[in-house]
mmCIF file of C-alpha atoms in Angstrom:
data_model
loop_
_atom_site.group_PDB
_atom_site.id
_atom_site.type_symbol
_atom_site.label_atom_id
_atom_site.label_comp_id
_atom_site.label_asym_id
_atom_site.label_seq_id
_atom_site.Cartn_x
_atom_site.Cartn_y
_atom_site.Cartn_z
ATOM 1 C CA MET A 1 116.385 -55.737 -100.005
ATOM 2 C CA HIS A 2 117.209 -56.623 -96.417
ATOM 3 C CA ALA A 3 114.904 -59.656 -96.529
ATOM 4 C CA LEU A 4 116.503 -60.965 -99.735
ATOM 5 C CA ARG A 5 119.907 -60.847 -98.062
ATOM 6 C CA ARG A 6 118.515 -62.593 -94.978
ATOM 7 C CA ILE A 7 116.928 -65.495 -96.822
ATOM 8 C CA ALA A 8 119.845 -65.931 -99.272
ATOM 9 C CA PRO A 9 122.937 -64.920 -97.282
ATOM 10 C CA GLY A 10 125.389 -66.414 -99.773
ATOM 11 C CA THR A 11 123.990 -64.535 -102.764
ATOM 12 C CA ALA A 12 125.811 -61.458 -104.080
ATOM 13 C CA PHE A 13 122.873 -59.159 -104.752
ATOM 14 C CA GLU A 14 123.222 -55.967 -106.746
ATOM 15 C CA PHE A 15 120.384 -53.458 -106.516
ATOM 16 C CA PHE A 16 119.843 -50.378 -108.673
ATOM 17 C CA GLY A 17 116.977 -48.209 -109.850
ATOM 18 C CA SER A 18 114.748 -45.488 -108.423
ATOM 19 C CA GLY A 19 114.423 -44.883 -104.694
ATOM 20 C CA GLY A 20 115.138 -42.663 -101.740
ATOM 21 C CA PRO A 21 117.652 -42.310 -98.912
ATOM 22 C CA ARG A 22 116.669 -45.512 -97.106
ATOM 23 C CA MET A 23 117.214 -47.609 -100.222
ATOM 24 C CA ARG A 24 120.525 -45.878 -100.772
ATOM 25 C CA GLN A 25 121.532 -46.649 -97.179
ATOM 26 C CA ALA A 26 120.560 -50.276 -97.765
ATOM 27 C CA GLY A 27 123.070 -50.475 -100.601
ATOM 28 C CA ALA A 28 121.112 -49.657 -103.753
ATOM 29 C CA ASP A 29 122.628 -47.644 -106.575
ATOM 30 C CA ILE A 30 119.967 -44.934 -106.842
ATOM 31 C CA LEU A 31 119.870 -43.597 -110.386
ATOM 32 C CA ILE A 32 116.636 -41.637 -109.985
ATOM 33 C CA ASP A 33 115.575 -39.973 -106.745
ATOM 34 C CA ILE A 34 112.003 -41.004 -105.961
ATOM 35 C CA ASN A 35 110.978 -37.375 -105.408
ATOM 36 C CA GLN A 36 111.489 -36.731 -109.131
ATOM 37 C CA VAL A 37 108.685 -39.113 -110.073
ATOM 38 C CA SER A 38 106.500 -39.242 -106.946
ATOM 39 C CA ILE A 39 103.814 -36.875 -108.208
ATOM 40 C CA ILE A 40 100.030 -36.920 -107.785
ATOM 41 C CA GLY A 41 97.469 -35.668 -110.278
ATOM 42 C CA PRO A 42 97.465 -34.958 -114.017
ATOM 43 C CA VAL A 43 98.255 -31.269 -113.596
ATOM 44 C CA GLU A 44 101.357 -31.915 -111.487
ATOM 45 C CA ILE A 45 102.457 -34.708 -113.854
ATOM 46 C CA LEU A 46 102.264 -32.343 -116.821
ATOM 47 C CA LYS A 47 104.366 -29.781 -114.964
ATOM 48 C CA ALA A 48 107.043 -32.388 -114.218
ATOM 49 C CA TRP A 49 106.905 -34.104 -117.603
ATOM 50 C CA ARG A 50 110.501 -33.361 -118.579
ATOM 51 C CA SER A 51 111.968 -34.850 -115.418
ATOM 52 C CA ILE A 52 109.705 -37.906 -115.784
ATOM 53 C CA LEU A 53 110.866 -38.465 -119.366
ATOM 54 C CA GLN A 54 114.471 -38.178 -118.254
ATOM 55 C CA ALA A 55 113.824 -40.749 -115.519
ATOM 56 C CA PHE A 56 112.421 -43.137 -118.151
ATOM 57 C CA ARG A 57 115.477 -42.702 -120.342
ATOM 58 C CA THR A 58 117.913 -43.203 -117.479
ATOM 59 C CA LEU A 59 116.249 -46.359 -116.153
ATOM 60 C CA LYS A 60 115.738 -47.872 -119.609
ATOM 61 C CA GLN A 61 119.394 -47.352 -120.461
ATOM 62 C CA ALA A 62 120.469 -48.883 -117.148
ATOM 63 C CA ALA A 63 118.223 -51.925 -117.767
ATOM 64 C CA ARG A 64 119.751 -52.416 -121.212
ATOM 65 C CA GLU A 65 123.309 -52.136 -119.961
ATOM 66 C CA ARG A 66 123.050 -54.030 -116.666
ATOM 67 C CA GLN A 67 120.559 -56.716 -117.713
ATOM 68 C CA PRO A 68 118.982 -57.295 -114.256
ATOM 69 C CA ASP A 69 117.769 -60.799 -113.446
ATOM 70 C CA ALA A 70 114.485 -59.359 -112.187
ATOM 71 C CA VAL A 71 112.817 -55.994 -111.814
ATOM 72 C CA ILE A 72 110.588 -55.198 -108.831
ATOM 73 C CA LEU A 73 108.072 -52.453 -109.536
ATOM 74 C CA ILE A 74 106.311 -50.705 -106.679
ATOM 75 C CA ASP A 75 102.926 -48.982 -106.971
ATOM 76 C CA TRP A 76 102.923 -45.866 -109.210
ATOM 77 C CA PRO A 77 101.181 -47.149 -112.376
ATOM 78 C CA GLU A 78 101.591 -43.961 -114.435
ATOM 79 C CA PHE A 79 105.319 -44.645 -114.503
ATOM 80 C CA ASN A 80 105.653 -48.362 -113.922
ATOM 81 C CA LEU A 81 103.094 -49.699 -116.393
ATOM 82 C CA LYS A 82 104.883 -47.902 -119.219
ATOM 83 C CA MET A 83 108.198 -49.244 -117.968
ATOM 84 C CA LEU A 84 106.744 -52.762 -117.870
ATOM 85 C CA ARG A 85 106.255 -52.963 -121.625
ATOM 86 C CA PHE A 86 109.861 -52.031 -122.261
ATOM 87 C CA LEU A 87 111.197 -54.456 -119.653
ATOM 88 C CA LYS A 88 109.364 -57.390 -121.203
ATOM 89 C CA GLN A 89 110.560 -56.366 -124.662
ATOM 90 C CA ILE A 90 114.152 -56.819 -123.499
ATOM 91 C CA GLY A 91 113.335 -60.084 -121.738
ATOM 92 C CA ARG A 92 113.413 -59.045 -118.069
ATOM 93 C CA ARG A 93 111.398 -60.902 -115.409
ATOM 94 C CA THR A 94 109.029 -58.629 -113.503
ATOM 95 C CA ILE A 95 107.503 -58.697 -110.031
ATOM 96 C CA TYR A 96 104.950 -56.043 -109.046
ATOM 97 C CA TYR A 97 105.078 -55.549 -105.271
ATOM 98 C CA ILE A 98 102.495 -53.145 -103.782
ATOM 99 C CA SER A 99 99.683 -53.096 -106.303
ATOM 100 C CA PRO A 100 98.509 -49.930 -107.987
ATOM 101 C CA GLN A 101 94.919 -49.214 -106.990
ATOM 102 C CA LEU A 102 93.362 -50.659 -110.117
ATOM 103 C CA TRP A 103 90.404 -51.902 -108.079
ATOM 104 C CA ALA A 104 89.587 -48.231 -107.433
ATOM 105 C CA TRP A 105 90.011 -46.722 -110.879
ATOM 106 C CA ARG A 106 91.243 -47.349 -114.432
ATOM 107 C CA ARG A 107 90.629 -51.097 -114.295
ATOM 108 C CA TYR A 108 91.472 -51.432 -117.971
ATOM 109 C CA ARG A 109 95.106 -51.442 -116.848
ATOM 110 C CA LEU A 110 94.552 -55.019 -115.712
ATOM 111 C CA ARG A 111 95.288 -56.044 -119.308
ATOM 112 C CA THR A 112 98.797 -54.636 -119.011
ATOM 113 C CA ILE A 113 99.352 -56.326 -115.651
ATOM 114 C CA LYS A 114 98.178 -59.684 -116.974
ATOM 115 C CA ARG A 115 100.341 -59.433 -120.084
ATOM 116 C CA TYR A 116 103.611 -58.137 -118.658
ATOM 117 C CA VAL A 117 103.845 -59.065 -114.953
ATOM 118 C CA ASP A 118 105.320 -62.457 -114.050
ATOM 119 C CA LYS A 119 104.139 -62.276 -110.433
ATOM 120 C CA MET A 120 101.843 -59.867 -108.612
ATOM 121 C CA VAL A 121 102.580 -59.585 -104.876
ATOM 122 C CA VAL A 122 99.788 -57.865 -102.939
ATOM 123 C CA ILE A 123 99.539 -56.519 -99.402
ATOM 124 C CA LEU A 124 95.789 -55.894 -99.035
ATOM 125 C CA PRO A 125 93.460 -58.860 -98.456
ATOM 126 C CA PHE A 126 90.802 -57.970 -101.050
ATOM 127 C CA GLU A 127 93.435 -57.613 -103.795
ATOM 128 C CA LEU A 128 94.008 -61.373 -103.883
ATOM 129 C CA ASP A 129 90.534 -62.182 -105.254
ATOM 130 C CA PHE A 130 90.603 -59.099 -107.488
ATOM 131 C CA TYR A 131 93.668 -60.324 -109.390
ATOM 132 C CA ARG A 132 92.759 -64.014 -109.300
ATOM 133 C CA GLN A 133 89.453 -63.281 -110.979
ATOM 134 C CA ALA A 134 91.368 -61.422 -113.700
ATOM 135 C CA GLY A 135 93.672 -64.397 -114.279
ATOM 136 C CA VAL A 136 96.809 -62.726 -112.894
ATOM 137 C CA GLU A 137 99.502 -64.736 -111.083
ATOM 138 C CA VAL A 138 99.165 -63.318 -107.572
ATOM 139 C CA GLU A 139 100.136 -63.983 -103.953
ATOM 140 C CA PHE A 140 99.117 -62.183 -100.755
ATOM 141 C CA VAL A 141 101.951 -61.597 -98.272
ATOM 142 C CA GLY A 142 100.273 -59.329 -95.730
ATOM 143 C CA HIS A 143 101.031 -55.686 -95.093
ATOM 144 C CA PRO A 144 104.660 -54.796 -94.284
ATOM 145 C CA LEU A 145 103.508 -52.171 -91.796
ATOM 146 C CA VAL A 146 102.083 -54.815 -89.457
ATOM 147 C CA GLU A 147 105.467 -55.515 -87.894
ATOM 148 C CA MET A 148 106.754 -51.952 -88.160
ATOM 149 C CA VAL A 149 104.008 -49.833 -86.617
ATOM 150 C CA ARG A 150 104.080 -49.704 -82.841
ATOM 151 C CA ALA A 151 104.560 -47.255 -79.991
ATOM 152 C CA THR A 152 108.043 -47.254 -78.462
ATOM 153 C CA LYS A 153 107.387 -44.895 -75.525
ATOM 154 C CA ASP A 154 104.748 -44.711 -72.852
ATOM 155 C CA ARG A 155 102.531 -41.637 -72.640
ATOM 156 C CA THR A 156 104.525 -40.026 -69.843
ATOM 157 C CA ALA A 157 107.830 -40.300 -71.701
ATOM 158 C CA PHE A 158 106.325 -39.121 -74.986
ATOM 159 C CA CYS A 159 104.690 -36.081 -73.393
ATOM 160 C CA ALA A 160 107.835 -35.174 -71.473
ATOM 161 C CA GLU A 161 109.927 -35.283 -74.657
ATOM 162 C CA HIS A 162 107.556 -32.991 -76.546
ATOM 163 C CA GLN A 163 106.539 -30.729 -73.654
ATOM 164 C CA LEU A 164 102.945 -31.929 -73.595
ATOM 165 C CA GLU A 165 100.689 -32.469 -70.576
ATOM 166 C CA PRO A 166 100.070 -36.201 -70.051
ATOM 167 C CA ASP A 167 96.752 -35.618 -68.297
ATOM 168 C CA ARG A 168 95.249 -33.598 -71.162
ATOM 169 C CA PRO A 169 93.825 -35.306 -74.272
ATOM 170 C CA ILE A 170 95.790 -35.181 -77.532
ATOM 171 C CA ILE A 171 94.473 -34.880 -81.091
ATOM 172 C CA SER A 172 96.891 -35.609 -83.946
ATOM 173 C CA PHE A 173 96.643 -34.017 -87.385
ATOM 174 C CA LEU A 174 98.479 -35.761 -90.240
ATOM 175 C CA PRO A 175 98.242 -33.618 -93.408
ATOM 176 C CA GLY A 176 100.093 -35.955 -95.785
ATOM 177 C CA SER A 177 103.570 -36.680 -97.090
ATOM 178 C CA ARG A 178 103.655 -34.697 -100.348
ATOM 179 C CA ARG A 179 103.913 -30.918 -100.462
ATOM 180 C CA SER A 180 101.186 -30.745 -103.095
ATOM 181 C CA GLU A 181 98.648 -32.399 -100.783
ATOM 182 C CA VAL A 182 99.820 -30.692 -97.596
ATOM 183 C CA THR A 183 99.353 -27.319 -99.317
ATOM 184 C CA HIS A 184 95.641 -28.052 -99.699
ATOM 185 C CA ILE A 185 95.006 -30.019 -96.496
ATOM 186 C CA PHE A 186 97.030 -28.362 -93.730
ATOM 187 C CA PRO A 187 95.394 -24.890 -93.973
ATOM 188 C CA VAL A 188 91.937 -26.465 -93.529
ATOM 189 C CA MET A 189 93.226 -28.369 -90.505
ATOM 190 C CA LEU A 190 94.607 -25.148 -89.026
ATOM 191 C CA GLU A 191 91.273 -23.361 -89.490
ATOM 192 C CA ALA A 192 89.488 -26.275 -87.808
ATOM 193 C CA MET A 193 91.909 -26.162 -84.862
ATOM 194 C CA ALA A 194 91.145 -22.464 -84.453
ATOM 195 C CA ARG A 195 87.449 -23.341 -84.093
ATOM 196 C CA LEU A 196 88.246 -25.996 -81.461
ATOM 197 C CA ARG A 197 90.310 -23.988 -78.996
ATOM 198 C CA SER A 198 87.695 -24.442 -76.278
ATOM 199 C CA LEU A 199 87.861 -28.235 -76.622
ATOM 200 C CA GLY A 200 90.648 -28.493 -74.048
ATOM 201 C CA ALA A 201 92.752 -30.825 -76.201
ATOM 202 C CA GLN A 202 96.383 -30.524 -77.204
ATOM 203 C CA PHE A 203 96.946 -30.397 -80.963
ATOM 204 C CA VAL A 204 99.986 -32.132 -82.431
ATOM 205 C CA VAL A 205 101.106 -32.373 -86.055
ATOM 206 C CA PRO A 206 103.431 -35.318 -86.722
ATOM 207 C CA LEU A 207 105.309 -34.350 -89.877
ATOM 208 C CA ALA A 208 106.213 -36.883 -92.564
ATOM 209 C CA HIS A 209 109.959 -37.053 -93.157
ATOM 210 C CA THR A 210 109.368 -35.520 -96.601
ATOM 211 C CA ILE A 211 107.892 -32.315 -95.124
ATOM 212 C CA PRO A 212 110.484 -29.822 -93.804
ATOM 213 C CA ARG A 213 109.632 -28.303 -90.450
ATOM 214 C CA ALA A 214 110.510 -24.783 -91.610
ATOM 215 C CA TRP A 215 108.133 -25.078 -94.563
ATOM 216 C CA ALA A 216 105.274 -26.263 -92.337
ATOM 217 C CA GLN A 217 105.941 -23.371 -89.960
ATOM 218 C CA THR A 218 105.462 -20.851 -92.781
ATOM 219 C CA MET A 219 101.874 -22.058 -93.052
ATOM 220 C CA MET A 220 101.310 -21.454 -89.330
ATOM 221 C CA ARG A 221 102.113 -17.741 -89.338
ATOM 222 C CA GLY A 222 99.675 -14.936 -88.649
ATOM 223 C CA GLU A 223 96.478 -15.888 -86.837
ATOM 224 C CA HIS A 224 97.525 -19.543 -86.650
ATOM 225 C CA SER A 225 100.697 -18.763 -84.688
ATOM 226 C CA ALA A 226 98.635 -18.573 -81.478
ATOM 227 C CA LEU A 227 97.107 -22.039 -81.790
ATOM 228 C CA GLY A 228 99.759 -23.594 -79.560
ATOM 229 C CA LEU A 229 100.054 -26.709 -81.675
ATOM 230 C CA THR A 230 103.141 -28.883 -81.481
ATOM 231 C CA LEU A 231 105.056 -29.983 -84.579
ATOM 232 C CA ILE A 232 106.561 -33.431 -84.111
ATOM 233 C CA GLU A 233 109.340 -34.932 -86.219
ATOM 234 C CA HIS A 234 110.506 -38.560 -86.350
ATOM 235 C CA ASP A 235 107.981 -39.677 -83.732
ATOM 236 C CA THR A 236 104.712 -40.167 -85.597
ATOM 237 C CA TYR A 237 103.795 -43.588 -84.227
ATOM 238 C CA ASN A 238 104.113 -42.489 -80.598
ATOM 239 C CA ALA A 239 102.166 -39.304 -81.327
ATOM 240 C CA VAL A 240 99.282 -41.188 -82.915
ATOM 241 C CA ALA A 241 99.338 -44.024 -80.370
ATOM 242 C CA HIS A 242 98.919 -41.573 -77.485
ATOM 243 C CA SER A 243 96.198 -39.530 -79.212
ATOM 244 C CA GLU A 244 92.546 -39.860 -78.354
ATOM 245 C CA LEU A 245 91.754 -39.054 -81.973
ATOM 246 C CA ALA A 246 93.661 -38.544 -85.251
ATOM 247 C CA VAL A 247 92.735 -36.590 -88.375
ATOM 248 C CA VAL A 248 94.570 -38.316 -91.210
ATOM 249 C CA ALA A 249 95.066 -37.568 -94.900
ATOM 250 C CA SER A 250 93.852 -40.504 -96.981
ATOM 251 C CA GLY A 251 96.700 -42.892 -97.763
ATOM 252 C CA THR A 252 99.087 -45.209 -95.970
ATOM 253 C CA ALA A 253 98.895 -43.125 -92.794
ATOM 254 C CA THR A 254 95.312 -44.262 -92.289
ATOM 255 C CA LEU A 255 96.518 -47.876 -92.090
ATOM 256 C CA GLU A 256 99.280 -46.892 -89.689
ATOM 257 C CA THR A 257 96.658 -45.236 -87.501
ATOM 258 C CA ALA A 258 94.488 -48.352 -87.679
ATOM 259 C CA LEU A 259 97.404 -50.560 -86.629
ATOM 260 C CA LEU A 260 97.865 -48.301 -83.595
ATOM 261 C CA GLU A 261 94.110 -48.676 -82.939
ATOM 262 C CA THR A 262 93.598 -44.921 -82.677
ATOM 263 C CA PRO A 263 90.138 -43.633 -83.732
ATOM 264 C CA LEU A 264 90.446 -41.486 -86.847
ATOM 265 C CA ILE A 265 88.797 -39.177 -89.343
ATOM 266 C CA VAL A 266 89.909 -39.625 -92.959
ATOM 267 C CA VAL A 267 90.340 -36.410 -94.953
ATOM 268 C CA TYR A 268 91.588 -35.420 -98.360
ATOM 269 C CA ARG A 269 91.713 -32.335 -100.541
ATOM 270 C CA SER A 270 93.597 -31.510 -103.734
ATOM 271 C CA SER A 271 93.326 -28.782 -106.342
ATOM 272 C CA THR A 272 89.827 -28.449 -107.769
ATOM 273 C CA LEU A 273 91.114 -29.158 -111.276
ATOM 274 C CA ASN A 274 92.872 -32.373 -110.218
ATOM 275 C CA TYR A 275 89.815 -33.589 -108.326
ATOM 276 C CA CYS A 276 87.379 -32.830 -111.153
ATOM 277 C CA LEU A 277 89.628 -34.661 -113.620
ATOM 278 C CA ILE A 278 90.153 -37.751 -111.464
ATOM 279 C CA ARG A 279 86.885 -38.218 -109.536
ATOM 280 C CA PRO A 280 84.805 -39.443 -112.531
ATOM 281 C CA LEU A 281 87.335 -42.253 -113.033
ATOM 282 C CA ILE A 282 87.055 -43.614 -109.482
ATOM 283 C CA HIS A 283 84.679 -46.554 -109.014
ATOM 284 C CA LEU A 284 84.462 -46.389 -105.213
ATOM 285 C CA ASN A 285 82.074 -44.624 -102.858
ATOM 286 C CA THR A 286 84.590 -44.617 -100.022
ATOM 287 C CA PHE A 287 88.196 -43.408 -100.083
ATOM 288 C CA GLY A 288 89.743 -44.412 -96.768
ATOM 289 C CA MET A 289 91.834 -47.587 -96.958
ATOM 290 C CA VAL A 290 90.700 -48.472 -93.446
ATOM 291 C CA ASN A 291 87.080 -48.415 -94.570
ATOM 292 C CA LEU A 292 87.812 -50.416 -97.721
ATOM 293 C CA ILE A 293 89.476 -53.189 -95.722
ATOM 294 C CA ALA A 294 86.744 -53.147 -93.063
ATOM 295 C CA GLY A 295 84.058 -53.440 -95.737
ATOM 296 C CA GLU A 296 82.137 -50.611 -94.099
ATOM 297 C CA ARG A 297 82.641 -46.966 -93.235
ATOM 298 C CA ILE A 298 83.978 -47.247 -89.707
ATOM 299 C CA ALA A 299 85.846 -43.910 -89.886
ATOM 300 C CA PRO A 300 84.192 -40.665 -91.037
ATOM 301 C CA GLU A 301 85.448 -39.320 -94.380
ATOM 302 C CA LEU A 302 85.654 -35.690 -95.469
ATOM 303 C CA ILE A 303 86.837 -35.531 -99.074
ATOM 304 C CA GLN A 304 87.476 -32.454 -101.233
ATOM 305 C CA PHE A 305 84.458 -30.117 -101.071
ATOM 306 C CA ASP A 306 83.232 -31.787 -97.860
ATOM 307 C CA MET A 307 86.529 -30.942 -96.189
ATOM 308 C CA THR A 308 85.854 -27.438 -94.926
ATOM 309 C CA PRO A 309 87.035 -25.955 -91.611
ATOM 310 C CA ALA A 310 83.467 -25.956 -90.279
ATOM 311 C CA ARG A 311 82.702 -29.565 -91.299
ATOM 312 C CA LEU A 312 86.032 -30.807 -90.003
ATOM 313 C CA ALA A 313 85.676 -29.009 -86.674
ATOM 314 C CA GLU A 314 82.130 -30.342 -86.302
ATOM 315 C CA THR A 315 83.206 -33.920 -87.045
ATOM 316 C CA ILE A 316 86.153 -33.735 -84.639
ATOM 317 C CA TYR A 317 83.970 -32.274 -81.902
ATOM 318 C CA GLY A 318 81.283 -34.921 -82.333
ATOM 319 C CA LEU A 319 83.690 -37.870 -82.201
ATOM 320 C CA PHE A 320 85.866 -36.380 -79.448
ATOM 321 C CA GLN A 321 82.835 -35.858 -77.212
ATOM 322 C CA ASN A 322 81.557 -39.395 -77.803
ATOM 323 C CA PRO A 323 83.841 -41.895 -76.008
ATOM 324 C CA SER A 324 81.497 -44.815 -76.733
ATOM 325 C CA ALA A 325 81.711 -44.166 -80.502
ATOM 326 C CA ARG A 326 85.492 -44.083 -80.264
ATOM 327 C CA ALA A 327 85.479 -47.343 -78.292
ATOM 328 C CA ILE A 328 83.385 -49.048 -80.985
ATOM 329 C CA MET A 329 85.749 -47.756 -83.661
ATOM 330 C CA LYS A 330 88.764 -49.104 -81.762
ATOM 331 C CA GLN A 331 87.211 -52.584 -81.752
ATOM 332 C CA LYS A 332 86.638 -52.429 -85.502
ATOM 333 C CA LEU A 333 90.194 -51.187 -86.064
ATOM 334 C CA LYS A 334 91.428 -54.321 -84.296
ATOM 335 C CA GLN A 335 89.528 -56.381 -86.864
ATOM 336 C CA VAL A 336 91.141 -54.402 -89.698
ATOM 337 C CA LYS A 337 94.515 -55.072 -88.107
ATOM 338 C CA GLN A 338 93.861 -58.815 -88.110
ATOM 339 C CA LYS A 339 93.000 -58.752 -91.820
ATOM 340 C CA LEU A 340 96.352 -57.179 -92.679
ATOM 341 C CA GLY A 341 98.290 -60.340 -91.856
ATOM 342 C CA ILE A 342 100.572 -61.657 -89.141
ATOM 343 C CA GLY A 343 103.821 -59.963 -90.121
ATOM 344 C CA ASN A 344 106.975 -60.987 -92.010
ATOM 345 C CA ALA A 345 105.580 -59.622 -95.281
ATOM 346 C CA ALA A 346 109.045 -58.685 -96.515
ATOM 347 C CA GLU A 347 110.362 -62.234 -96.057
ATOM 348 C CA ARG A 348 107.364 -63.671 -97.898
ATOM 349 C CA ALA A 349 107.852 -61.211 -100.740
ATOM 350 C CA ALA A 350 111.583 -61.977 -100.873
ATOM 351 C CA LYS A 351 110.884 -65.701 -101.164
ATOM 352 C CA ILE A 352 108.537 -65.051 -104.071
ATOM 353 C CA VAL A 353 111.231 -62.977 -105.783
ATOM 354 C CA MET A 354 113.739 -65.786 -105.329
ATOM 355 C CA ASN A 355 111.258 -68.303 -106.762
ATOM 356 C CA VAL A 356 110.865 -66.112 -109.849
ATOM 357 C CA LEU A 357 114.659 -65.878 -110.184
ATOM 358 C CA LEU A 358 115.111 -69.627 -109.863
#
């Protein structure tokens, strides 16, 4: 939205749809709060089915009444691919920015993309060939995080602000951005921390803005209250940048960690039912986005049943005590960073949108 205004300053843009507080602050008329439809897993989707149906109805009605010149769809295929059919039926032009992970699972959805999307705009390097081979109109713009992710404080200032000791090593634990995933991941992280008290490291937990501090603290009661870990809000990039090692829930945060060149362990855990339903549909042997972009497993992965307190503690201990392994990983993370583009992804995407409009 900001980039569109920058490249076409004389154009009176009107934005509406589904989003969150930052889109609202940028001037969008938010009809559906993103938290109503940002749900992972078939079980959770079934539980929230009524609110999802209402979101469909609201957005469809708005599209009919307002007749937008173009619709930009972002990621979530369960919602957006169904919306696509309707949008093309009423003659709207469509741009899909941030591809759903069709290269990982449910590739049959490519047919819908090819039929209903006017332009696919991708942010991961391997997605370009994936869509070209399928005959989809596609352009690679680079990852928008490239220009956004950076440390803004030196180690001394960061540690002083959060009452940490600058001379002691730091390990960051990032349990995810959705309550459903944090519920399954954070307790395992806490148990692993308890096994690593003798490591001599300081444990910090940078919270996503979607995770309330008070809610996270309820999970730290009892035996975990004595761990001495530090919850950090609104300062994730500095926390990760000044960590010797990060334990990161699979997702965008792994790319952010890579851009900060911090060695990491990729983890993930969901409900057993969700995992057993989804895992047979996934075509990949590796989950971490960092590893997918690298073309090799440069960061250890502990997924679902492999993510136990004992396995996690063992993996952390092994990597923490091996500085040469961390140094090799840092070099490979630099290569991943280079593959993600040179920046200005938003401007490139905005230009593509304007080309579709014109």
